[in-house]
CSV table of C-alpha atoms and ligand atoms in Angstrom, one decimal:
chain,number,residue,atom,x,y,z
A,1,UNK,CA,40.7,95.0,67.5
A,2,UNK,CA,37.5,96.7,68.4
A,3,UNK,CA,37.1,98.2,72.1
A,4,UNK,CA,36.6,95.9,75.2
A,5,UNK,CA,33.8,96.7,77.2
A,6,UNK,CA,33.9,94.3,79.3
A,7,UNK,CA,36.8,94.6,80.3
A,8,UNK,CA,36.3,98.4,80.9
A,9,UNK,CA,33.1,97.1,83.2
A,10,UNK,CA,35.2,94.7,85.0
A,11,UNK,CA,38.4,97.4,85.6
A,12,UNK,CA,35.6,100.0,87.2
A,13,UNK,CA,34.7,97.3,89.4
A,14,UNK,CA,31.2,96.5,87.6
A,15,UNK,CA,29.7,93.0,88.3
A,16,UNK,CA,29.4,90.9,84.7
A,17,UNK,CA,27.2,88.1,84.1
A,18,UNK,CA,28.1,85.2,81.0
A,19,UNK,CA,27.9,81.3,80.7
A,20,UNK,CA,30.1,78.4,79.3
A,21,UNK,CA,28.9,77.3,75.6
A,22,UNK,CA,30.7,73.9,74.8
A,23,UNK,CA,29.0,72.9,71.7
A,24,UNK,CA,28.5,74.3,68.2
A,25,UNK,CA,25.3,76.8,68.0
A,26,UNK,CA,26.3,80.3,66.3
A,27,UNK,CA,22.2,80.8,67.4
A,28,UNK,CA,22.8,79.9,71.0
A,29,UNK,CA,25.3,82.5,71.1
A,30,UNK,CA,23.0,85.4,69.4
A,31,UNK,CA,20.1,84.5,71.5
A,32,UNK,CA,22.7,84.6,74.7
A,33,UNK,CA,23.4,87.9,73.4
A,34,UNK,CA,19.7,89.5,73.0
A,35,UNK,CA,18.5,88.2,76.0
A,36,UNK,CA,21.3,90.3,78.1
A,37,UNK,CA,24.3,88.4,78.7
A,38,UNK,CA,27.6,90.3,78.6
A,39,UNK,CA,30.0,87.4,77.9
A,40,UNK,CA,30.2,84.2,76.5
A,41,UNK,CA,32.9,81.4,76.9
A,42,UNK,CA,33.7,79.1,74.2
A,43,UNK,CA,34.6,76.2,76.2
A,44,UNK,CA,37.7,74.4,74.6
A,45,UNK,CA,38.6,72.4,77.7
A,46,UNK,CA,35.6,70.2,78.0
A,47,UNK,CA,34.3,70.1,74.9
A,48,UNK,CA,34.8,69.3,71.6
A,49,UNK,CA,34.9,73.1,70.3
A,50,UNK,CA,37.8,73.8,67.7
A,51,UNK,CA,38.8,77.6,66.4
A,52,UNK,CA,36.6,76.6,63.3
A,53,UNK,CA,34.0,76.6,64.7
A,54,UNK,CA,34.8,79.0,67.5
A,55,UNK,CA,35.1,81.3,64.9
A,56,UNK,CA,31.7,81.4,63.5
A,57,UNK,CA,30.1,82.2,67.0
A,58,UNK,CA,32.5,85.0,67.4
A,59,UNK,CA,30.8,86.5,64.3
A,60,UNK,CA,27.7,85.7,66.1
A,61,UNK,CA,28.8,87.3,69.6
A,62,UNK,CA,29.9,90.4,67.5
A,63,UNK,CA,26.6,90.6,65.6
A,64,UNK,CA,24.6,90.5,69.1
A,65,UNK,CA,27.1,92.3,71.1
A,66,UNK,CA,28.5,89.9,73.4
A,67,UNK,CA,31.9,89.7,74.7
A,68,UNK,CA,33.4,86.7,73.2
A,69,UNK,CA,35.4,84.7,75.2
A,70,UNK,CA,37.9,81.4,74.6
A,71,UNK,CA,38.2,78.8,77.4
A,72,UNK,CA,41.7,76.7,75.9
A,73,UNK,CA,42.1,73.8,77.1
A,74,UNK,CA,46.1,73.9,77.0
A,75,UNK,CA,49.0,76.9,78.1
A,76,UNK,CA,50.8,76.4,74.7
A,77,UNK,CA,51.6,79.4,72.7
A,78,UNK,CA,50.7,77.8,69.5
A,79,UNK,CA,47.7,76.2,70.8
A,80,UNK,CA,46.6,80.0,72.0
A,81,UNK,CA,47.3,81.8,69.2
A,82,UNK,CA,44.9,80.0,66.9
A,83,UNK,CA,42.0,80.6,68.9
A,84,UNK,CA,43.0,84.6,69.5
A,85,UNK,CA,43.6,84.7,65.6
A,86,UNK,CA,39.8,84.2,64.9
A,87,UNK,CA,38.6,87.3,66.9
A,88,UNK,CA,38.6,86.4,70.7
A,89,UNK,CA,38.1,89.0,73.0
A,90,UNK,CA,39.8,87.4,76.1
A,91,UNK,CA,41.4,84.2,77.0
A,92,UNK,CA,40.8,81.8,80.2
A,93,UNK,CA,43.0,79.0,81.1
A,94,UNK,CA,42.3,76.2,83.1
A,95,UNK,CA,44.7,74.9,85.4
A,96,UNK,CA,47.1,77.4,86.2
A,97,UNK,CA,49.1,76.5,89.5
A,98,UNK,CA,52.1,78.6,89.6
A,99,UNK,CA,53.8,81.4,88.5
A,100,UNK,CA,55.3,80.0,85.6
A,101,UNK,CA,52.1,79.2,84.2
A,102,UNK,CA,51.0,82.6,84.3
A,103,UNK,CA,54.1,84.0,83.2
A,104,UNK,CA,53.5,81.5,79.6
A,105,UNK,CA,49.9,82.5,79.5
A,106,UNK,CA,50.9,86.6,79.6
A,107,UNK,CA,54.0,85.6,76.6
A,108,UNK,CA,51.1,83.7,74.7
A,109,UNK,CA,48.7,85.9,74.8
A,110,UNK,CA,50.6,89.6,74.6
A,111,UNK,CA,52.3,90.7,71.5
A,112,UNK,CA,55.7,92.4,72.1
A,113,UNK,CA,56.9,94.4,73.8
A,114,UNK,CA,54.9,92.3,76.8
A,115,UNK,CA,54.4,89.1,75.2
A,116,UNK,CA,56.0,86.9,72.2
A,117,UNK,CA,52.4,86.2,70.1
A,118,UNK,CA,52.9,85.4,66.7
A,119,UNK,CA,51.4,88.8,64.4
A,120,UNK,CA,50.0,87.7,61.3
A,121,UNK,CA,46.9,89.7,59.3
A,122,UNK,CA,44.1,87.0,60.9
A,123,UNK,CA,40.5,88.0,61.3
A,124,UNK,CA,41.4,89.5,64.5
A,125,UNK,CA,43.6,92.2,62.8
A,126,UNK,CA,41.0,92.9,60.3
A,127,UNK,CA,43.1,90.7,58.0
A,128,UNK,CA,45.5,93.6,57.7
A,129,UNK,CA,43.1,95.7,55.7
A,130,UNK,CA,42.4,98.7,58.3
A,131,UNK,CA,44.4,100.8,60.2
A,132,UNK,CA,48.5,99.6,60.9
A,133,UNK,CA,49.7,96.6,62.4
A,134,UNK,CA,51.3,99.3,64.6
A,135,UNK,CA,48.3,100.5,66.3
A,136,UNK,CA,46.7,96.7,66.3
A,137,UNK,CA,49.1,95.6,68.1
A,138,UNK,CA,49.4,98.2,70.6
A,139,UNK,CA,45.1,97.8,70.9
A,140,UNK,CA,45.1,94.2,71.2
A,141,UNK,CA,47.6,94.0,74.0
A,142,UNK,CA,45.4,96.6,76.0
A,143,UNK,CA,42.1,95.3,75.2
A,144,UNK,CA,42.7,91.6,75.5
A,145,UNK,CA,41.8,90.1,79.1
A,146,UNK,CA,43.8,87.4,80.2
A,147,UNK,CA,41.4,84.8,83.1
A,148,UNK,CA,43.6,82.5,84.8
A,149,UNK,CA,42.3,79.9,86.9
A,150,UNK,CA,42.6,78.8,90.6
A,151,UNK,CA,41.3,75.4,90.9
A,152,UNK,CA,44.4,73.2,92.6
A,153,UNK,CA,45.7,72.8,95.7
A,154,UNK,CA,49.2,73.7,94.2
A,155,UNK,CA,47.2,76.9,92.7
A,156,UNK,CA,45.9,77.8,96.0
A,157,UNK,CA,49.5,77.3,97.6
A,158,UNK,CA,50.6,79.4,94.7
A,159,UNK,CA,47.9,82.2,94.8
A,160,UNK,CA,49.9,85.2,96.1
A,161,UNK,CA,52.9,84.9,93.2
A,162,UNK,CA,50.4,84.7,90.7
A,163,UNK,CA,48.6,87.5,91.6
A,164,UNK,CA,51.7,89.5,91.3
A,165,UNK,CA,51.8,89.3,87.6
A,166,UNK,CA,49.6,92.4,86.5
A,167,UNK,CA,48.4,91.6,83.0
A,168,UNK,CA,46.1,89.1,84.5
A,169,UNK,CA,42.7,90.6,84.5
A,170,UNK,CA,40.6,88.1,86.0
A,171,UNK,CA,40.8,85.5,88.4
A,172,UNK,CA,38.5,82.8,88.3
A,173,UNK,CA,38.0,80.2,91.0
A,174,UNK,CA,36.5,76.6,89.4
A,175,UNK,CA,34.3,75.1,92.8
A,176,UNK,CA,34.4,71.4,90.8
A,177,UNK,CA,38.0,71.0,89.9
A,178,UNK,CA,38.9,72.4,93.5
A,179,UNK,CA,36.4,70.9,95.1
A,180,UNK,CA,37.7,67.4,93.7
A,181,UNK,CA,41.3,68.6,94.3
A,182,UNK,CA,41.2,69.2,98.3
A,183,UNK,CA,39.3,65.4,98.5
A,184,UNK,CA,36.0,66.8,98.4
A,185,UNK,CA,34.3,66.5,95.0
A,186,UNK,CA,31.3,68.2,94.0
A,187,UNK,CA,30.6,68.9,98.0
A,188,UNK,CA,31.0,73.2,97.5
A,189,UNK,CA,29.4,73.7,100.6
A,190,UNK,CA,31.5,71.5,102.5
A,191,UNK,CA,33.9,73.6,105.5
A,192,UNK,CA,37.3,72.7,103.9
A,193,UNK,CA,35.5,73.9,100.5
A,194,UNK,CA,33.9,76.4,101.5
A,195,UNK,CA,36.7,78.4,103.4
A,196,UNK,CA,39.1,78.4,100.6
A,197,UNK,CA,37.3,79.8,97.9
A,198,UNK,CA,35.9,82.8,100.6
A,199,UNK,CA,39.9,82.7,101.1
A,200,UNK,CA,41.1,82.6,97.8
A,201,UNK,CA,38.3,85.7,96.5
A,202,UNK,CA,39.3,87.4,99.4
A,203,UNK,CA,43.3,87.3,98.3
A,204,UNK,CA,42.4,88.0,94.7
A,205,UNK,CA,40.1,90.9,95.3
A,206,UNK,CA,42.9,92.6,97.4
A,207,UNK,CA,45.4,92.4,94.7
A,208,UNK,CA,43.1,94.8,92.7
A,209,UNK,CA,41.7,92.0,90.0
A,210,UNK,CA,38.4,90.9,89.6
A,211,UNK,CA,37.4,87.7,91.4
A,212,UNK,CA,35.2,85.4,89.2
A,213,UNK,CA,33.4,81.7,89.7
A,214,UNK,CA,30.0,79.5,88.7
A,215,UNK,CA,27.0,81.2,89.1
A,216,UNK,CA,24.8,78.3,88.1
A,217,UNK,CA,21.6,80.8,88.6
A,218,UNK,CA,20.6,84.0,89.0
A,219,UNK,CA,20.3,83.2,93.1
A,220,UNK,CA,23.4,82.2,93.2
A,221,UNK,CA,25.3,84.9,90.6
A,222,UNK,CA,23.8,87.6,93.4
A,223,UNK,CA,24.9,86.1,96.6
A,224,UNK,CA,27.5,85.8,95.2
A,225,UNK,CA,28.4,89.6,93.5
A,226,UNK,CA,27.0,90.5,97.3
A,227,UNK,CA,30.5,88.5,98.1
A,228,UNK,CA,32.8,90.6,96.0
A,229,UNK,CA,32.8,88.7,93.0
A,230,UNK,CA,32.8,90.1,89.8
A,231,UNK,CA,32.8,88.5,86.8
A,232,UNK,CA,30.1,85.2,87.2
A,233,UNK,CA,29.4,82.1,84.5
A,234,UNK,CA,26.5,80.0,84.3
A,235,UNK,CA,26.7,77.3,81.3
A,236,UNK,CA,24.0,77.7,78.1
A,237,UNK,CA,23.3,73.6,79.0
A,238,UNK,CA,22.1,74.5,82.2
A,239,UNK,CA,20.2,77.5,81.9
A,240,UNK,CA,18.5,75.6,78.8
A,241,UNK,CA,17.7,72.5,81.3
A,242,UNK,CA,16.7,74.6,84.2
A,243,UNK,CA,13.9,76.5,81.7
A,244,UNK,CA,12.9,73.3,80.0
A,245,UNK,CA,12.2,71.9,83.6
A,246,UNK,CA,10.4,75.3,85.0
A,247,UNK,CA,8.1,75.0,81.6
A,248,UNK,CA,7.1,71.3,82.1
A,249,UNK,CA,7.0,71.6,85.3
A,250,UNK,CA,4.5,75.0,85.6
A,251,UNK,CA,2.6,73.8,82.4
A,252,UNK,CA,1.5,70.1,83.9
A,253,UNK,CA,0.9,71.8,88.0
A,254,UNK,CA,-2.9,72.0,87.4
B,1,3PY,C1,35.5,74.4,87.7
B,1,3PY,O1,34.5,74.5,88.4
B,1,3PY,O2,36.4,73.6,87.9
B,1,3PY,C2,35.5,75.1,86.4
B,1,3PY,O3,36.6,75.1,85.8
B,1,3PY,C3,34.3,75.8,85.9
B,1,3PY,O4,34.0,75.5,84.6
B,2,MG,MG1,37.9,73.6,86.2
């Protein structure tokens, strides 16, 4: 497994920018690259993305130099381990509300002596052809970065446990699921809303991990990096709407 720099950006504190990708463009993801993104998540939880494909834009992300990234949709070892098989540089999971979630992620996604992830010689080991499965394993438990999610009620309730697993790299804060969860869908600005993820960032940058969330623009991803947070996602569908509407928009202003 070749060297993280991302996650070397994030450990010394540096602020990242990436987006969401949830359909098949190995293009998209090259373009994302030479245009300046650092990451890009492979969105497996709302979408219909499956490691086969997921695997040709890692080849992709690795050609422009861009961080790869696998959103999966579920905390099942098995379910993990195909998509960290083809190559992915870090793993986010939605929807994890306590401790024991966390500790399942950390089994899934570390080898032993940390974890329990099934070793085989996959493309992410260079299918076994350079170096030792020795020194792979040792490199992919230290360059792999683990995102877990805060997006409940239950996960907010839960926030200070989970924090005190240290393999967890990331901690990313989803404004629409927990929005929706504490009654107030889709309303980010809203008090209640408002207050828990400055709460929640607050909590997650004192534990020592990075704090991420939705930066749907550039505005917004330096407001909030002004805020403490680190480690910011746009999605590829919006960024491509928002500069299809700019260009018909500027091109018919006469
Ligand atoms: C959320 O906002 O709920 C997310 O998970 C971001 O994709
Ligand atoms: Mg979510």
């Amino acid at each position: 497994m070749r060297q993280n720099s991302l996650k070397a950006r994030l450990k010394a504190g540096q602020p990242v920018l990436g987006a969401f990708i949830n359909f098949n463009s190995p293009t998209a993801v090259e373009v994302c690259g030479i245009a300046g993104l650092d990451f890009i998540i492979f969105d497996g939880e709302h979408g219909p993305l499956d490691p086969e494909t997921c695997e040709h834009m890692i080849r992709a992300a690795e050609v422009a130099g861009i961080t790869p990234i696998i959103r999966v949709a579920q905390n099942v070892q098995q379910v993990i381990l195909r998509y960290l098989d083809i190559g992915a540089m870090g793993v986010q999971l939605p929807m994890t509300n306590t401790l024991a979630d966390i500790q399942a992620a950390v089994q899934a996604v570390k080898y032993l002596p940390i974890g329990r992830r099934g070793l085989a010689g996959v493309r992410a080991a260079d299918y076994g052809l350079r170096g030792s499965f020795a020194s792979y394993v040792k490199q992919a438990n230290e360059e792999m970065l683990l995102i877990t999610h805060v997006e409940t009620v239950e996960g907010v309730r839960n926030v200070k446990e989970m924090l005190s697993v240290p393999e967890v790299d990331v901690v990313f804060i989803g404004p629409t699921d927990l929005s929706n969860s504490l009654g107030y869908p889709g309303q980010f600005d809203h008090p209640v809303v408002a207050e828990t993820i400055e709460r929640v960032k607050n909590e997650i940058i004192a534990s020592g991990k990075a704090a991420g969330t939705i930066a749907r623009d550039g505005a917004a991803a330096k407001a909030l990096i002004a805020r403490g947070f680190t480690y910011l996602a746009s999605g590829v569908t919006g960024l491509l709407a928002s500069a299809v509407r700019q260009y018909v928009a500027t091109g018919r202003s006469q």
